[in-house]
Backbone as ProteinMPNN parsed JSONL, in Angstrom:
{"seq_chain_A": "LSASGCEKRGRKLSLHVLSALWAAILRLVSKCSEEIKNYIEERSGEDPLVKGVPEDKNPFKEKGGCVIA", "coords_chain_A": {"N_chain_A": [[-43.977, -28.383, -31.359], [-41.87, -26.414, -33.427], [-38.63, -26.917, -35.015], [-37.035, -24.635, -34.705], [-38.386, -23.437, -32.621], [-37.913, -25.246, -30.568], [-35.153, -24.96, -30.309], [-35.018, -22.306, -29.472], [-36.368, -22.472, -27.034], [-34.635, -24.211, -25.71], [-32.319, -22.627, -25.574], [-33.251, -20.578, -23.957], [-33.758, -21.969, -21.604], [-31.147, -22.808, -21.024], [-29.941, -20.329, -20.591], [-31.349, -19.517, -18.337], [-30.52, -21.474, -16.479], [-27.744, -20.969, -16.42], [-27.778, -18.351, -15.43], [-28.785, -18.792, -12.858], [-26.73, -20.37, -11.794], [-24.593, -18.535, -11.894], [-25.482, -16.607, -10.086], [-25.378, -18.117, -7.755], [-22.627, -18.562, -7.576], [-21.706, -15.942, -7.211], [-22.794, -15.402, -4.692], [-21.346, -17.239, -3.175], [-18.716, -16.261, -3.453], [-19.019, -13.799, -2.227], [-19.624, -14.564, 0.418], [-17.283, -15.963, 1.058], [-15.329, -13.94, 0.8], [-16.101, -12.284, 2.88], [-15.567, -13.942, 5.074], [-12.773, -14.154, 4.847], [-12.036, -11.479, 5.253], [-12.902, -11.123, 7.925], [-11.206, -12.981, 9.206], [-8.675, -11.833, 8.762], [-8.969, -9.353, 10.08], [-9.379, -10.212, 12.725], [-6.881, -11.202, 13.406], [-5.123, -9.117, 13.107], [-3.846, -7.748, 15.153], [-1.76, -9.384, 15.88], [-0.142, -9.425, 13.719], [2.969, -8.864, 12.343], [3.484, -7.129, 10.229], [1.536, -5.233, 10.432], [1.522, -4.426, 13.114], [4.213, -4.209, 13.787], [7.61, -5.214, 14.496], [8.882, -6.274, 17.581], [11.716, -4.724, 19.11], [13.52, -6.414, 20.503], [13.051, -8.868, 19.344], [13.638, -8.707, 16.706], [15.184, -10.099, 14.03], [16.761, -8.872, 12.149], [17.914, -6.644, 13.132], [20.719, -4.629, 13.717], [23.435, -6.021, 15.385], [25.598, -4.919, 16.59], [28.399, -2.764, 16.202], [31.475, -3.261, 14.39], [34.648, -2.933, 15.64], [37.755, -1.889, 14.697], [40.972, -1.927, 15.851]], "CA_chain_A": [[-43.075, -27.253, -31.539], [-40.975, -26.515, -34.571], [-37.216, -27.063, -34.657], [-36.535, -23.349, -34.204], [-39.023, -23.229, -31.321], [-37.187, -26.084, -29.598], [-33.849, -24.325, -30.08], [-35.245, -21.094, -28.68], [-36.703, -22.911, -25.677], [-33.399, -24.75, -25.141], [-31.435, -21.499, -25.237], [-33.847, -19.873, -22.827], [-33.517, -22.813, -20.439], [-29.713, -22.725, -20.732], [-29.689, -19.009, -20.021], [-31.911, -19.536, -16.983], [-29.634, -22.297, -15.643], [-26.484, -20.237, -16.243], [-28.043, -17.214, -14.541], [-28.897, -19.314, -11.491], [-25.384, -20.772, -11.363], [-23.803, -17.323, -11.679], [-25.948, -16.007, -8.832], [-24.846, -18.948, -6.667], [-21.185, -18.3, -7.492], [-21.531, -14.62, -6.608], [-23.068, -15.52, -3.261], [-20.236, -17.949, -2.555], [-17.584, -15.34, -3.399], [-19.347, -12.799, -1.222], [-19.477, -15.187, 1.737], [-15.866, -16.276, 1.244], [-14.587, -12.699, 1.027], [-16.453, -11.826, 4.23], [-14.824, -14.786, 6.01], [-11.36, -13.763, 4.764], [-11.935, -10.168, 5.905], [-12.999, -11.339, 9.373], [-9.985, -13.678, 9.629], [-7.578, -10.86, 8.769], [-9.215, -8.365, 11.13], [-9.205, -10.845, 14.034], [-5.471, -11.471, 13.665], [-4.297, -7.961, 12.757], [-3.037, -7.361, 16.309], [-0.591, -10.261, 15.961], [0.567, -9.358, 12.447], [4.119, -7.968, 12.443], [3.44, -6.102, 9.19], [0.613, -4.2, 10.896], [1.9, -4.008, 14.462], [5.642, -3.964, 13.878], [8.374, -6.256, 15.181], [9.549, -5.759, 18.777], [13.165, -4.57, 18.935], [14.272, -7.553, 21.028], [12.789, -10.061, 18.537], [13.93, -8.403, 15.316], [16.406, -10.791, 13.626], [17.521, -8.065, 11.205], [18.485, -5.505, 13.837], [22.178, -4.731, 13.805], [23.847, -6.488, 16.714], [26.601, -3.998, 17.12], [29.39, -2.456, 15.188], [32.779, -3.915, 14.457], [35.667, -1.923, 15.893], [39.11, -2.343, 14.366], [41.91, -1.071, 16.562]], "C_chain_A": [[-42.201, -27.479, -32.766], [-39.541, -26.621, -34.081], [-36.667, -25.757, -34.094], [-37.142, -23.016, -32.845], [-38.336, -24.022, -30.234], [-35.834, -25.471, -29.27], [-33.998, -23.102, -29.176], [-35.545, -21.461, -27.228], [-35.458, -23.455, -24.972], [-32.441, -23.649, -24.725], [-31.941, -20.751, -24.008], [-33.607, -20.648, -21.533], [-32.044, -22.749, -20.034], [-29.372, -21.394, -20.078], [-30.196, -18.941, -18.587], [-30.998, -20.312, -16.033], [-28.324, -21.565, -15.379], [-26.664, -19.036, -15.32], [-28.123, -17.665, -13.089], [-27.53, -19.727, -10.956], [-24.528, -19.551, -11.046], [-24.195, -16.645, -10.368], [-25.414, -16.794, -7.638], [-23.36, -18.698, -6.48], [-20.939, -16.956, -6.829], [-21.799, -14.659, -5.114], [-21.91, -16.207, -2.56], [-19.017, -17.043, -2.424], [-17.818, -14.296, -2.317], [-19.146, -13.358, 0.183], [-18.005, -15.456, 2.039], [-15.065, -15.006, 1.54], [-14.879, -12.128, 2.409], [-15.684, -12.629, 5.278], [-13.342, -14.424, 6.016], [-11.142, -12.433, 5.478], [-11.974, -10.313, 7.42], [-11.746, -11.999, 9.921], [-8.826, -12.688, 9.757], [-7.759, -9.854, 9.901], [-9.009, -8.948, 12.524], [-7.732, -11.01, 14.392], [-4.559, -10.276, 13.395], [-3.422, -7.508, 13.92], [-1.77, -8.184, 16.448], [0.296, -10.151, 14.724], [1.737, -8.384, 12.54], [4.146, -6.896, 11.355], [2.513, -4.958, 9.583], [1.129, -3.585, 12.19], [3.364, -3.581, 14.553], [6.318, -5.069, 14.67], [9.026, -5.643, 16.409], [11.071, -5.737, 18.573], [13.939, -5.8, 19.394], [14.062, -8.826, 20.205], [13.096, -9.851, 17.059], [15.237, -9.072, 14.899], [17.283, -9.96, 12.693], [18.137, -6.821, 11.845], [19.993, -5.708, 13.934], [22.577, -5.036, 15.234], [24.83, -5.523, 17.375], [27.642, -3.77, 16.031], [30.679, -3.238, 15.396], [33.833, -2.815, 14.605], [37.026, -2.533, 15.583], [40.078, -1.369, 15.025], [43.282, -1.156, 15.977]], "O_chain_A": [[-41.844, -28.612, -33.09], [-39.26, -26.442, -32.896], [-35.917, -25.768, -33.118], [-36.491, -22.387, -32.011], [-38.187, -23.546, -29.109], [-35.411, -25.455, -28.114], [-33.217, -22.892, -28.248], [-35.032, -20.83, -26.304], [-35.247, -23.196, -23.787], [-31.825, -23.718, -23.661], [-31.166, -20.348, -23.141], [-33.292, -20.063, -20.497], [-31.726, -22.649, -18.849], [-28.602, -21.346, -19.12], [-29.536, -18.368, -17.721], [-30.733, -19.865, -14.917], [-27.843, -21.541, -14.247], [-25.784, -18.742, -14.511], [-27.595, -17.002, -12.196], [-27.21, -19.464, -9.797], [-23.816, -19.535, -10.042], [-23.334, -16.165, -9.63], [-25.039, -16.206, -6.623], [-22.88, -18.628, -5.349], [-20.06, -16.838, -5.975], [-21.093, -14.007, -4.345], [-21.527, -15.803, -1.462], [-18.351, -17.054, -1.389], [-16.898, -13.953, -1.575], [-18.562, -12.695, 1.039], [-17.539, -15.205, 3.151], [-14.217, -15.001, 2.432], [-13.995, -11.55, 3.04], [-15.202, -12.065, 6.261], [-12.72, -14.39, 7.078], [-10.175, -12.277, 6.223], [-11.173, -9.698, 8.125], [-11.267, -11.62, 10.99], [-8.09, -12.706, 10.744], [-6.801, -9.537, 10.606], [-8.515, -8.256, 13.414], [-7.376, -10.961, 15.57], [-3.337, -10.415, 13.449], [-2.355, -6.938, 13.695], [-0.805, -7.735, 17.066], [1.381, -10.731, 14.692], [1.526, -7.198, 12.791], [4.771, -5.852, 11.542], [2.688, -3.832, 9.116], [1.164, -2.363, 12.335], [3.702, -2.682, 15.322], [5.664, -5.781, 15.432], [9.663, -4.595, 16.304], [11.632, -6.63, 17.939], [14.911, -6.192, 18.748], [14.827, -9.778, 20.357], [12.835, -10.737, 16.244], [16.302, -8.664, 15.36], [18.441, -10.313, 12.47], [18.804, -6.038, 11.169], [20.474, -6.81, 14.197], [22.115, -4.391, 16.175], [24.846, -5.367, 18.596], [27.724, -4.523, 15.06], [30.918, -3.8, 16.464], [33.898, -1.888, 13.797], [37.397, -3.567, 16.139], [40.022, -0.16, 14.798], [44.201, -0.493, 16.459]]}, "name": "protein", "num_of_chains": 1, "seq": "LSASGCEKRGRKLSLHVLSALWAAILRLVSKCSEEIKNYIEERSGEDPLVKGVPEDKNPFKEKGGCVIA"}
Protein backbone atom coordinates (compact mmCIF):
# COMPACT_ATOMS: atom_id res chain seq x y z
CA LEU A 1 0.00 0.00 0.00
CA SER A 2 1.12 3.53 -0.63
CA ALA A 3 1.47 6.11 2.14
CA SER A 4 -1.82 7.77 1.17
CA GLY A 5 -3.53 4.37 1.06
CA CYS A 6 -2.33 3.64 4.60
CA GLU A 7 -3.59 7.02 5.81
CA LYS A 8 -6.96 6.44 4.18
CA ARG A 9 -7.22 2.98 5.72
CA GLY A 10 -6.19 4.38 9.13
CA ARG A 11 -8.83 7.11 8.93
CA LYS A 12 -11.47 4.61 7.92
CA LEU A 13 -10.54 2.37 10.85
CA SER A 14 -10.58 5.34 13.24
CA LEU A 15 -13.99 6.37 11.97
CA HIS A 16 -15.29 2.83 12.43
CA VAL A 17 -13.95 2.67 16.00
CA LEU A 18 -15.38 6.10 16.88
CA SER A 19 -18.75 5.15 15.41
CA ALA A 20 -18.84 1.99 17.52
CA LEU A 21 -17.89 3.92 20.66
CA TRP A 22 -20.53 6.57 19.99
CA ALA A 23 -23.20 3.90 19.55
CA ALA A 24 -22.16 2.35 22.87
CA ILE A 25 -22.34 5.73 24.61
CA LEU A 26 -25.81 6.39 23.21
CA ARG A 27 -27.01 3.02 24.47
CA LEU A 28 -25.59 3.76 27.92
CA VAL A 29 -27.29 7.17 28.06
CA SER A 30 -30.55 5.62 26.94
CA LYS A 31 -30.38 2.93 29.63
CA CYS A 32 -29.36 5.42 32.31
CA SER A 33 -32.16 7.85 31.43
CA GLU A 34 -34.69 5.01 31.59
CA GLU A 35 -33.43 4.05 35.07
CA ILE A 36 -33.65 7.67 36.26
CA LYS A 37 -37.19 7.98 34.88
CA ASN A 38 -38.27 4.79 36.66
CA TYR A 39 -36.66 5.95 39.93
CA ILE A 40 -38.51 9.27 39.81
CA GLU A 41 -41.85 7.69 38.90
CA GLU A 42 -41.58 5.10 41.69
CA ARG A 43 -41.01 7.79 44.32
CA SER A 44 -43.34 10.51 43.01
CA GLY A 45 -45.98 9.64 45.62
CA GLU A 46 -43.54 10.51 48.42
CA ASP A 47 -42.22 13.69 46.79
CA PRO A 48 -43.48 16.81 48.58
CA LEU A 49 -43.02 18.88 45.41
CA VAL A 50 -45.45 16.58 43.59
CA LYS A 51 -47.77 15.57 46.42
CA GLY A 52 -47.61 18.64 48.62
CA VAL A 53 -46.65 19.02 52.28
CA PRO A 54 -49.23 18.02 54.90
CA GLU A 55 -50.42 21.02 56.93
CA ASP A 56 -49.31 19.50 60.24
CA LYS A 57 -45.76 18.87 58.94
CA ASN A 58 -45.22 22.17 57.13
CA PRO A 59 -42.40 24.02 58.94
CA PHE A 60 -43.20 27.25 57.08
CA LYS A 61 -46.86 27.44 58.08
CA GLU A 62 -47.61 30.44 60.23
CA LYS A 63 -47.99 29.33 63.83
CA GLY A 64 -50.34 32.06 64.82
CA GLY A 65 -50.54 35.78 64.92
CA CYS A 66 -49.07 38.11 67.48
CA VAL A 67 -51.64 40.16 69.37
CA ILE A 68 -50.53 43.38 71.04
CA ALA A 69 -52.97 44.66 73.63
